[in-house]
Amino acid sequence: MPHVILNQARVHDFLLEKMQHSSHALQPDYHRELLSIEQSANTDYPLRATLNCLDLPEHTETINAKFVVGCDGARSKVRHLLGYELKGEAARQLWGVMDILLTTDFPDIRMKCAIQSEDKGSILIIPREGGYLVRLYIELDELHGNERASDRQLDANSLISKAKAIMCPYSLDVKQVAWWSAYEIGQRVCDSFDDVAANERGKQTPRIFIAGDACHTHSPKAGQGMNVSMADGFNLGWKLGMVLTGKAPINLLDTYSEERCAKAKELIEFDKDMARLFSAKPQNENEVKQFQRYFKKHGRYTAGVETQYAPNLITANGEYQSLAAKLTVGKRFHSAPVTRLSDARVLHLGHTLKADGRWRLIAFAGNDDIGKPDQAIAQLCRHLSKDKQAMLHRITPKGADIDSVIDVRAVFQAYHRDLDIGCMPTLLLPQKGVYGLVDYEKIFCAPLNSGADIYELRGINRAKGALLIVRPDQYVSQVLPLGAFAELDSFLYSVLQCA
């Protein structure tokens, strides 16, 4: 999948629009300053947050809450109230960044690329949306002693002059500077992203969380800050959603700090190496190749596909990884084209999985399985839904659709014209909603005639097939044999609550 480059203001607008069109027509409350967070005697709402209303002089507001999430930046008041510090060191390397409209004879100006000049420093080019705007990250000089970026009295012309020197002999004719800034590279991270001490983990319920710049800061190159911060929010958001709606036990929330803190520390170590390589002039061909490898990996971090979570409550140990060798346990589900049985439409399987808080079971059929009652896919569906004591009936709230908590889908190897949709298990054709309408969009085939076979692309065992458990954030929790019912039940009952 190609990169999508969007500036933070547009992403912010998308989020606001989504809030406004939600069922509760949500709107943020501005002009509020957090003063304190205290424990409350109210067991339903054990936290009490007091805020100063900046638009109403000498007026404060009190909010009783189940949980508090601090997404309040590098100078986070929530982090301060927790008594946490961002730990790490600044690299003392000054960089400039600007969004510009320009003309140039550099041929790759619409490509994301890194340039290391012989003796003038380095520059990172990121084409922005719209076809004309370009972002430049420009290496400036090192800072000395207690010097700060503001002490250099830089302006846009200073950055333009440096960029021209680095790009020489190519020309840069800057027509307009839409925005510019200068910053010092720093990599810092908190030891924990919630309010539970390490020796209290499992004994105390996490109630206060921090996310984004409140708990980690990185080099701004390639949007790591915003991208990693949104990954924090998504990781915590679906977990809070499941706990607050009674679909998961509260210990699910322990996995937020465990997962995201480990990833932030890993990313910061990588970012240090990347910043060092960016500023250092390669001395030989091996160092050039190392930089190229790091640059590619940097892109995978930015895109969120480099992350691999370690085994925990919601990520298994990968004992059966060989059944789907390239759908790595702990990593994002890697999409591939499939043919939908009901309408023969070729689409990406990953595009059918919406970010709606549901768990997924994706069953890949063995090579002889065409959905008959005595075959593995039908047996799996029967195990999950055969009676009121089966998994799906126990965890699905009364009156809700059978796929409202766990969405079951199947992929067959047979050509779509060779399958009979009328003979498929009823779980793959569920009746939903007030009218009991049939959902025809859960059965797929590998498009063997397109050259993009999902079994081949993702290393799925053709003879045995495989069963994937996919988390609501679309990371692979487990790979199992299709008939591993005991292990399937054990895993799901540990992370989901009966209705």
PDB file of N, CA, C and O in Angstrom, residues 12 16 19 25-34 51-55 61 63:
ATOM      1  N   HIS A  12      -6.889  16.412  12.101  1.00  0.00           N
ATOM      2  CA  HIS A  12      -7.694  16.990  13.179  1.00  0.00           C
ATOM      3  C   HIS A  12      -9.113  17.268  12.699  1.00  0.00           C
ATOM      4  O   HIS A  12     -10.092  16.966  13.397  1.00  0.00           O
ATOM      5  N   LEU A  16     -12.696  15.758  14.117  1.00  0.00           N
ATOM      6  CA  LEU A  16     -13.799  16.624  14.552  1.00  0.00           C
ATOM      7  C   LEU A  16     -15.077  16.314  13.776  1.00  0.00           C
ATOM      8  O   LEU A  16     -16.170  16.268  14.352  1.00  0.00           O
ATOM      9  N   MET A  19     -16.594  13.108  15.058  1.00  0.00           N
ATOM     10  CA  MET A  19     -17.263  13.362  16.335  1.00  0.00           C
ATOM     11  C   MET A  19     -18.625  14.014  16.142  1.00  0.00           C
ATOM     12  O   MET A  19     -19.625  13.600  16.721  1.00  0.00           O
ATOM     13  N   ALA A  25     -23.312  13.468  18.719  1.00  0.00           N
ATOM     14  CA  ALA A  25     -22.896  14.772  18.189  1.00  0.00           C
ATOM     15  C   ALA A  25     -21.841  15.416  19.083  1.00  0.00           C
ATOM     16  O   ALA A  25     -21.976  16.550  19.543  1.00  0.00           O
ATOM     17  N   LEU A  26     -20.765  14.691  19.321  1.00  0.00           N
ATOM     18  CA  LEU A  26     -19.739  15.130  20.256  1.00  0.00           C
ATOM     19  C   LEU A  26     -18.999  16.366  19.774  1.00  0.00           C
ATOM     20  O   LEU A  26     -18.743  16.526  18.581  1.00  0.00           O
ATOM     21  N   GLN A  27     -18.654  17.230  20.716  1.00  0.00           N
ATOM     22  CA  GLN A  27     -17.827  18.395  20.441  1.00  0.00           C
ATOM     23  C   GLN A  27     -16.836  18.561  21.579  1.00  0.00           C
ATOM     24  O   GLN A  27     -17.182  18.351  22.747  1.00  0.00           O
ATOM     25  N   PRO A  28     -15.604  18.934  21.262  1.00  0.00           N
ATOM     26  CA  PRO A  28     -14.623  19.127  22.345  1.00  0.00           C
ATOM     27  C   PRO A  28     -14.934  20.383  23.142  1.00  0.00           C
ATOM     28  O   PRO A  28     -15.503  21.350  22.621  1.00  0.00           O
ATOM     29  N   ASP A  29     -14.579  20.351  24.415  1.00  0.00           N
ATOM     30  CA  ASP A  29     -14.696  21.531  25.274  1.00  0.00           C
ATOM     31  C   ASP A  29     -13.334  22.217  25.310  1.00  0.00           C
ATOM     32  O   ASP A  29     -12.366  21.665  25.836  1.00  0.00           O
ATOM     33  N   TYR A  30     -13.272  23.421  24.765  1.00  0.00           N
ATOM     34  CA  TYR A  30     -12.019  24.169  24.758  1.00  0.00           C
ATOM     35  C   TYR A  30     -11.939  25.079  25.986  1.00  0.00           C
ATOM     36  O   TYR A  30     -12.861  25.139  26.808  1.00  0.00           O
ATOM     37  N   HIS A  31     -10.834  25.776  26.126  1.00  0.00           N
ATOM     38  CA  HIS A  31     -10.635  26.752  27.202  1.00  0.00           C
ATOM     39  C   HIS A  31     -10.747  26.093  28.586  1.00  0.00           C
ATOM     40  O   HIS A  31     -11.374  26.641  29.497  1.00  0.00           O
ATOM     41  N   ARG A  32     -10.152  24.914  28.720  1.00  0.00           N
ATOM     42  CA  ARG A  32     -10.125  24.235  30.008  1.00  0.00           C
ATOM     43  C   ARG A  32      -8.688  23.913  30.382  1.00  0.00           C
ATOM     44  O   ARG A  32      -7.908  23.468  29.544  1.00  0.00           O
ATOM     45  N   GLU A  33      -8.356  24.151  31.641  1.00  0.00           N
ATOM     46  CA  GLU A  33      -7.016  23.860  32.153  1.00  0.00           C
ATOM     47  C   GLU A  33      -7.139  22.903  33.336  1.00  0.00           C
ATOM     48  O   GLU A  33      -7.820  23.205  34.330  1.00  0.00           O
ATOM     49  N   LEU A  34      -6.526  21.736  33.223  1.00  0.00           N
ATOM     50  CA  LEU A  34      -6.599  20.749  34.295  1.00  0.00           C
ATOM     51  C   LEU A  34      -5.843  21.244  35.525  1.00  0.00           C
ATOM     52  O   LEU A  34      -4.686  21.658  35.430  1.00  0.00           O
ATOM     53  N   LEU A  51     -11.122  21.333  36.771  1.00  0.00           N
ATOM     54  CA  LEU A  51     -10.577  22.115  35.670  1.00  0.00           C
ATOM     55  C   LEU A  51     -10.880  23.587  35.856  1.00  0.00           C
ATOM     56  O   LEU A  51     -11.958  23.968  36.344  1.00  0.00           O
ATOM     57  N   ASN A  52      -9.946  24.405  35.445  1.00  0.00           N
ATOM     58  CA  ASN A  52     -10.136  25.845  35.449  1.00  0.00           C
ATOM     59  C   ASN A  52     -10.770  26.247  34.123  1.00  0.00           C
ATOM     60  O   ASN A  52     -10.276  25.878  33.048  1.00  0.00           O
ATOM     61  N   CYS A  53     -11.874  26.980  34.162  1.00  0.00           N
ATOM     62  CA  CYS A  53     -12.569  27.416  32.946  1.00  0.00           C
ATOM     63  C   CYS A  53     -11.983  28.760  32.508  1.00  0.00           C
ATOM     64  O   CYS A  53     -12.310  29.805  33.085  1.00  0.00           O
ATOM     65  N   LEU A  54     -11.120  28.729  31.502  1.00  0.00           N
ATOM     66  CA  LEU A  54     -10.402  29.931  31.102  1.00  0.00           C
ATOM     67  C   LEU A  54     -11.312  30.969  30.459  1.00  0.00           C
ATOM     68  O   LEU A  54     -10.976  32.159  30.411  1.00  0.00           O
ATOM     69  N   ASP A  55     -12.463  30.532  29.949  1.00  0.00           N
ATOM     70  CA  ASP A  55     -13.401  31.476  29.340  1.00  0.00           C
ATOM     71  C   ASP A  55     -14.403  32.026  30.346  1.00  0.00           C
ATOM     72  O   ASP A  55     -15.237  32.873  30.003  1.00  0.00           O
ATOM     73  N   GLU A  61     -14.624  23.725  37.078  1.00  0.00           N
ATOM     74  CA  GLU A  61     -15.561  22.667  36.696  1.00  0.00           C
ATOM     75  C   GLU A  61     -15.040  21.346  37.242  1.00  0.00           C
ATOM     76  O   GLU A  61     -13.837  21.067  37.186  1.00  0.00           O
ATOM     77  N   ILE A  63     -15.423  17.148  37.113  1.00  0.00           N
ATOM     78  CA  ILE A  63     -15.914  16.021  36.317  1.00  0.00           C
ATOM     79  C   ILE A  63     -15.618  14.728  37.049  1.00  0.00           C
ATOM     80  O   ILE A  63     -14.473  14.474  37.440  1.00  0.00           O
TER      81      ILE A  63
END
